[in-house]
């Protein structure tokens, strides 16, 4: 399973940005997908996640501003980032939890990261 993230870039504070992530491969089903972010020297933290049943979870710092959605028929997850702040500047990583059809073990894969820079 591979992930391809896109949509990062430079945006002014108060603006918006949309990240996309597509999972590719065959013979697997998705449990959930999510976005994490990381700044230099810090750990990678959860931004938002969504299960295939639609349950979502957000970090307190982005709740009410960011919206995660998924189209699991296309194995795609989106992160709509609204009213961005300079502190949202980070490398954003897509994550997928998945399993092979008929198997119980859950695997986790990461995308390559996409940089988001918010100017003040």
PDB file of C-alpha atoms in Angstrom:
ATOM      1  CA  UNK A   1       0.000   0.000   0.000  1.00  0.00           C
ATOM      2  CA  UNK A   2       1.391   3.367  -1.005  1.00  0.00           C
ATOM      3  CA  UNK A   3       0.186   6.855  -0.215  1.00  0.00           C
ATOM      4  CA  UNK A   4       0.459   9.924  -2.386  1.00  0.00           C
ATOM      5  CA  UNK A   5      -0.221  13.252  -0.711  1.00  0.00           C
ATOM      6  CA  UNK A   6      -0.680  16.568  -2.466  1.00  0.00           C
ATOM      7  CA  UNK A   7      -1.985  20.080  -1.950  1.00  0.00           C
ATOM      8  CA  UNK A   8       0.604  21.680   0.283  1.00  0.00           C
ATOM      9  CA  UNK A   9       2.066  25.086  -0.357  1.00  0.00           C
ATOM     10  CA  UNK A  10       2.357  28.660   0.833  1.00  0.00           C
ATOM     11  CA  UNK A  11      -0.753  30.423   2.102  1.00  0.00           C
ATOM     12  CA  UNK A  12      -1.408  33.628   3.987  1.00  0.00           C
ATOM     13  CA  UNK A  13      -2.793  33.580   7.499  1.00  0.00           C
ATOM     14  CA  UNK A  14      -6.566  33.479   7.414  1.00  0.00           C
ATOM     15  CA  UNK A  15      -6.575  31.678   4.087  1.00  0.00           C
ATOM     16  CA  UNK A  16      -7.378  28.103   3.201  1.00  0.00           C
ATOM     17  CA  UNK A  17      -5.746  25.051   1.699  1.00  0.00           C
ATOM     18  CA  UNK A  18      -6.897  21.544   0.811  1.00  0.00           C
ATOM     19  CA  UNK A  19      -4.726  18.476   1.152  1.00  0.00           C
ATOM     20  CA  UNK A  20      -5.463  15.200  -0.593  1.00  0.00           C
ATOM     21  CA  UNK A  21      -4.063  11.722  -0.074  1.00  0.00           C
ATOM     22  CA  UNK A  22      -4.677   8.647  -2.202  1.00  0.00           C
ATOM     23  CA  UNK A  23      -3.893   5.090  -1.145  1.00  0.00           C
ATOM     24  CA  UNK A  24      -2.945   2.687  -3.887  1.00  0.00           C
ATOM     25  CA  UNK A  25      -2.349  -1.020  -4.066  1.00  0.00           C
ATOM     26  CA  UNK A  26      -4.531  -4.093  -4.263  1.00  0.00           C
ATOM     27  CA  UNK A  27      -6.109  -6.689  -2.035  1.00  0.00           C
ATOM     28  CA  UNK A  28      -6.578  -4.505   0.998  1.00  0.00           C
ATOM     29  CA  UNK A  29      -9.267  -2.663   2.896  1.00  0.00           C
ATOM     30  CA  UNK A  30      -8.915   0.548   4.857  1.00  0.00           C
ATOM     31  CA  UNK A  31      -9.676   0.865   8.564  1.00  0.00           C
ATOM     32  CA  UNK A  32      -9.040   4.576   8.863  1.00  0.00           C
ATOM     33  CA  UNK A  33      -7.006   7.411   7.382  1.00  0.00           C
ATOM     34  CA  UNK A  34      -5.592  10.508   8.952  1.00  0.00           C
ATOM     35  CA  UNK A  35      -3.308  13.488   8.789  1.00  0.00           C
ATOM     36  CA  UNK A  36      -0.406  14.211  11.076  1.00  0.00           C
ATOM     37  CA  UNK A  37       1.999  17.124  11.142  1.00  0.00           C
ATOM     38  CA  UNK A  38       5.539  17.610  12.217  1.00  0.00           C
ATOM     39  CA  UNK A  39       7.871  20.563  12.639  1.00  0.00           C
ATOM     40  CA  UNK A  40      11.635  20.360  12.822  1.00  0.00           C
ATOM     41  CA  UNK A  41      12.816  18.790  16.062  1.00  0.00           C
ATOM     42  CA  UNK A  42       9.337  17.844  17.217  1.00  0.00           C
ATOM     43  CA  UNK A  43       7.303  14.683  17.189  1.00  0.00           C
ATOM     44  CA  UNK A  44       4.668  13.914  14.609  1.00  0.00           C
ATOM     45  CA  UNK A  45       1.252  14.765  16.026  1.00  0.00           C
ATOM     46  CA  UNK A  46      -2.249  13.837  14.959  1.00  0.00           C
ATOM     47  CA  UNK A  47      -4.179  16.571  13.181  1.00  0.00           C
ATOM     48  CA  UNK A  48      -7.317  14.676  12.240  1.00  0.00           C
ATOM     49  CA  UNK A  49      -8.467  11.162  11.440  1.00  0.00           C
ATOM     50  CA  UNK A  50     -11.519   9.510   9.960  1.00  0.00           C
ATOM     51  CA  UNK A  51     -12.774   5.932   9.975  1.00  0.00           C
ATOM     52  CA  UNK A  52     -14.583   4.231   7.129  1.00  0.00           C
ATOM     53  CA  UNK A  53     -17.795   4.618   9.138  1.00  0.00           C
ATOM     54  CA  UNK A  54     -17.265   8.376   9.180  1.00  0.00           C
ATOM     55  CA  UNK A  55     -16.164   8.882  12.770  1.00  0.00           C
ATOM     56  CA  UNK A  56     -13.732  11.768  13.011  1.00  0.00           C
ATOM     57  CA  UNK A  57     -11.201  12.946  15.543  1.00  0.00           C
ATOM     58  CA  UNK A  58      -9.444  16.322  15.641  1.00  0.00           C
ATOM     59  CA  UNK A  59      -6.585  17.860  17.544  1.00  0.00           C
ATOM     60  CA  UNK A  60      -7.785  20.673  19.776  1.00  0.00           C
ATOM     61  CA  UNK A  61      -5.590  23.143  17.895  1.00  0.00           C
ATOM     62  CA  UNK A  62      -7.479  22.613  14.621  1.00  0.00           C
ATOM     63  CA  UNK A  63     -10.991  21.716  15.766  1.00  0.00           C
ATOM     64  CA  UNK A  64     -13.495  24.067  14.193  1.00  0.00           C
ATOM     65  CA  UNK A  65     -11.047  25.199  11.492  1.00  0.00           C
ATOM     66  CA  UNK A  66     -10.036  22.006   9.695  1.00  0.00           C
ATOM     67  CA  UNK A  67     -12.349  19.409   8.209  1.00  0.00           C
ATOM     68  CA  UNK A  68     -11.345  15.853   7.331  1.00  0.00           C
ATOM     69  CA  UNK A  69     -13.364  13.869   4.841  1.00  0.00           C
ATOM     70  CA  UNK A  70     -12.913  10.658   2.961  1.00  0.00           C
ATOM     71  CA  UNK A  71     -14.069   8.905  -0.168  1.00  0.00           C
ATOM     72  CA  UNK A  72     -13.148   5.367   0.627  1.00  0.00           C
ATOM     73  CA  UNK A  73     -14.451   4.025  -2.670  1.00  0.00           C
ATOM     74  CA  UNK A  74     -11.534   5.982  -4.099  1.00  0.00           C
ATOM     75  CA  UNK A  75      -9.277   5.270  -1.093  1.00  0.00           C
ATOM     76  CA  UNK A  76      -8.836   9.016  -0.697  1.00  0.00           C
ATOM     77  CA  UNK A  77      -8.811  11.332   2.295  1.00  0.00           C
ATOM     78  CA  UNK A  78      -8.949  15.114   2.281  1.00  0.00           C
ATOM     79  CA  UNK A  79      -8.053  17.785   4.791  1.00  0.00           C
ATOM     80  CA  UNK A  80      -9.739  21.133   4.297  1.00  0.00           C
ATOM     81  CA  UNK A  81      -7.701  23.687   6.183  1.00  0.00           C
ATOM     82  CA  UNK A  82      -9.594  26.920   6.862  1.00  0.00           C
ATOM     83  CA  UNK A  83      -8.576  30.073   8.699  1.00  0.00           C
ATOM     84  CA  UNK A  84      -4.992  28.880   8.780  1.00  0.00           C
ATOM     85  CA  UNK A  85      -2.531  30.324  11.270  1.00  0.00           C
ATOM     86  CA  UNK A  86       1.270  30.632  11.183  1.00  0.00           C
ATOM     87  CA  UNK A  87       1.421  27.909  13.826  1.00  0.00           C
ATOM     88  CA  UNK A  88      -0.145  25.508  11.317  1.00  0.00           C
ATOM     89  CA  UNK A  89       3.142  25.612   9.402  1.00  0.00           C
ATOM     90  CA  UNK A  90       4.498  22.067   9.270  1.00  0.00           C
ATOM     91  CA  UNK A  91       5.091  19.054   7.104  1.00  0.00           C
ATOM     92  CA  UNK A  92       1.792  17.198   6.837  1.00  0.00           C
ATOM     93  CA  UNK A  93       1.820  13.429   6.585  1.00  0.00           C
ATOM     94  CA  UNK A  94      -0.979  11.159   5.510  1.00  0.00           C
ATOM     95  CA  UNK A  95      -1.436   7.851   7.342  1.00  0.00           C
ATOM     96  CA  UNK A  96      -3.534   4.827   6.536  1.00  0.00           C
ATOM     97  CA  UNK A  97      -4.434   1.852   8.729  1.00  0.00           C
ATOM     98  CA  UNK A  98      -5.294  -1.132   6.540  1.00  0.00           C
ATOM     99  CA  UNK A  99      -5.528  -4.892   6.392  1.00  0.00           C
ATOM    100  CA  UNK A 100      -5.350  -7.503   3.704  1.00  0.00           C
ATOM    101  CA  UNK A 101      -8.712  -8.982   2.765  1.00  0.00           C
ATOM    102  CA  UNK A 102      -9.522 -11.876   5.100  1.00  0.00           C
ATOM    103  CA  UNK A 103      -6.708 -11.022   7.499  1.00  0.00           C
ATOM    104  CA  UNK A 104      -6.910  -9.490  10.981  1.00  0.00           C
ATOM    105  CA  UNK A 105      -3.517  -7.825  11.288  1.00  0.00           C
ATOM    106  CA  UNK A 106      -3.652  -4.065  10.849  1.00  0.00           C
ATOM    107  CA  UNK A 107      -0.822  -2.296   9.078  1.00  0.00           C
ATOM    108  CA  UNK A 108       0.106   1.368   9.066  1.00  0.00           C
ATOM    109  CA  UNK A 109       1.706   3.256   6.199  1.00  0.00           C
ATOM    110  CA  UNK A 110       2.848   6.848   5.821  1.00  0.00           C
ATOM    111  CA  UNK A 111       2.851   9.165   2.855  1.00  0.00           C
ATOM    112  CA  UNK A 112       5.850  11.243   1.854  1.00  0.00           C
ATOM    113  CA  UNK A 113       4.712  14.460   3.526  1.00  0.00           C
ATOM    114  CA  UNK A 114       3.623  17.734   2.026  1.00  0.00           C
ATOM    115  CA  UNK A 115       4.838  21.081   3.331  1.00  0.00           C
ATOM    116  CA  UNK A 116       2.357  23.715   4.441  1.00  0.00           C
ATOM    117  CA  UNK A 117       3.708  27.172   5.165  1.00  0.00           C
ATOM    118  CA  UNK A 118       1.463  29.897   6.551  1.00  0.00           C
ATOM    119  CA  UNK A 119       2.765  33.442   6.319  1.00  0.00           C
ATOM    120  CA  UNK A 120       1.688  36.115   8.761  1.00  0.00           C
TER     121      UNK A 120
END
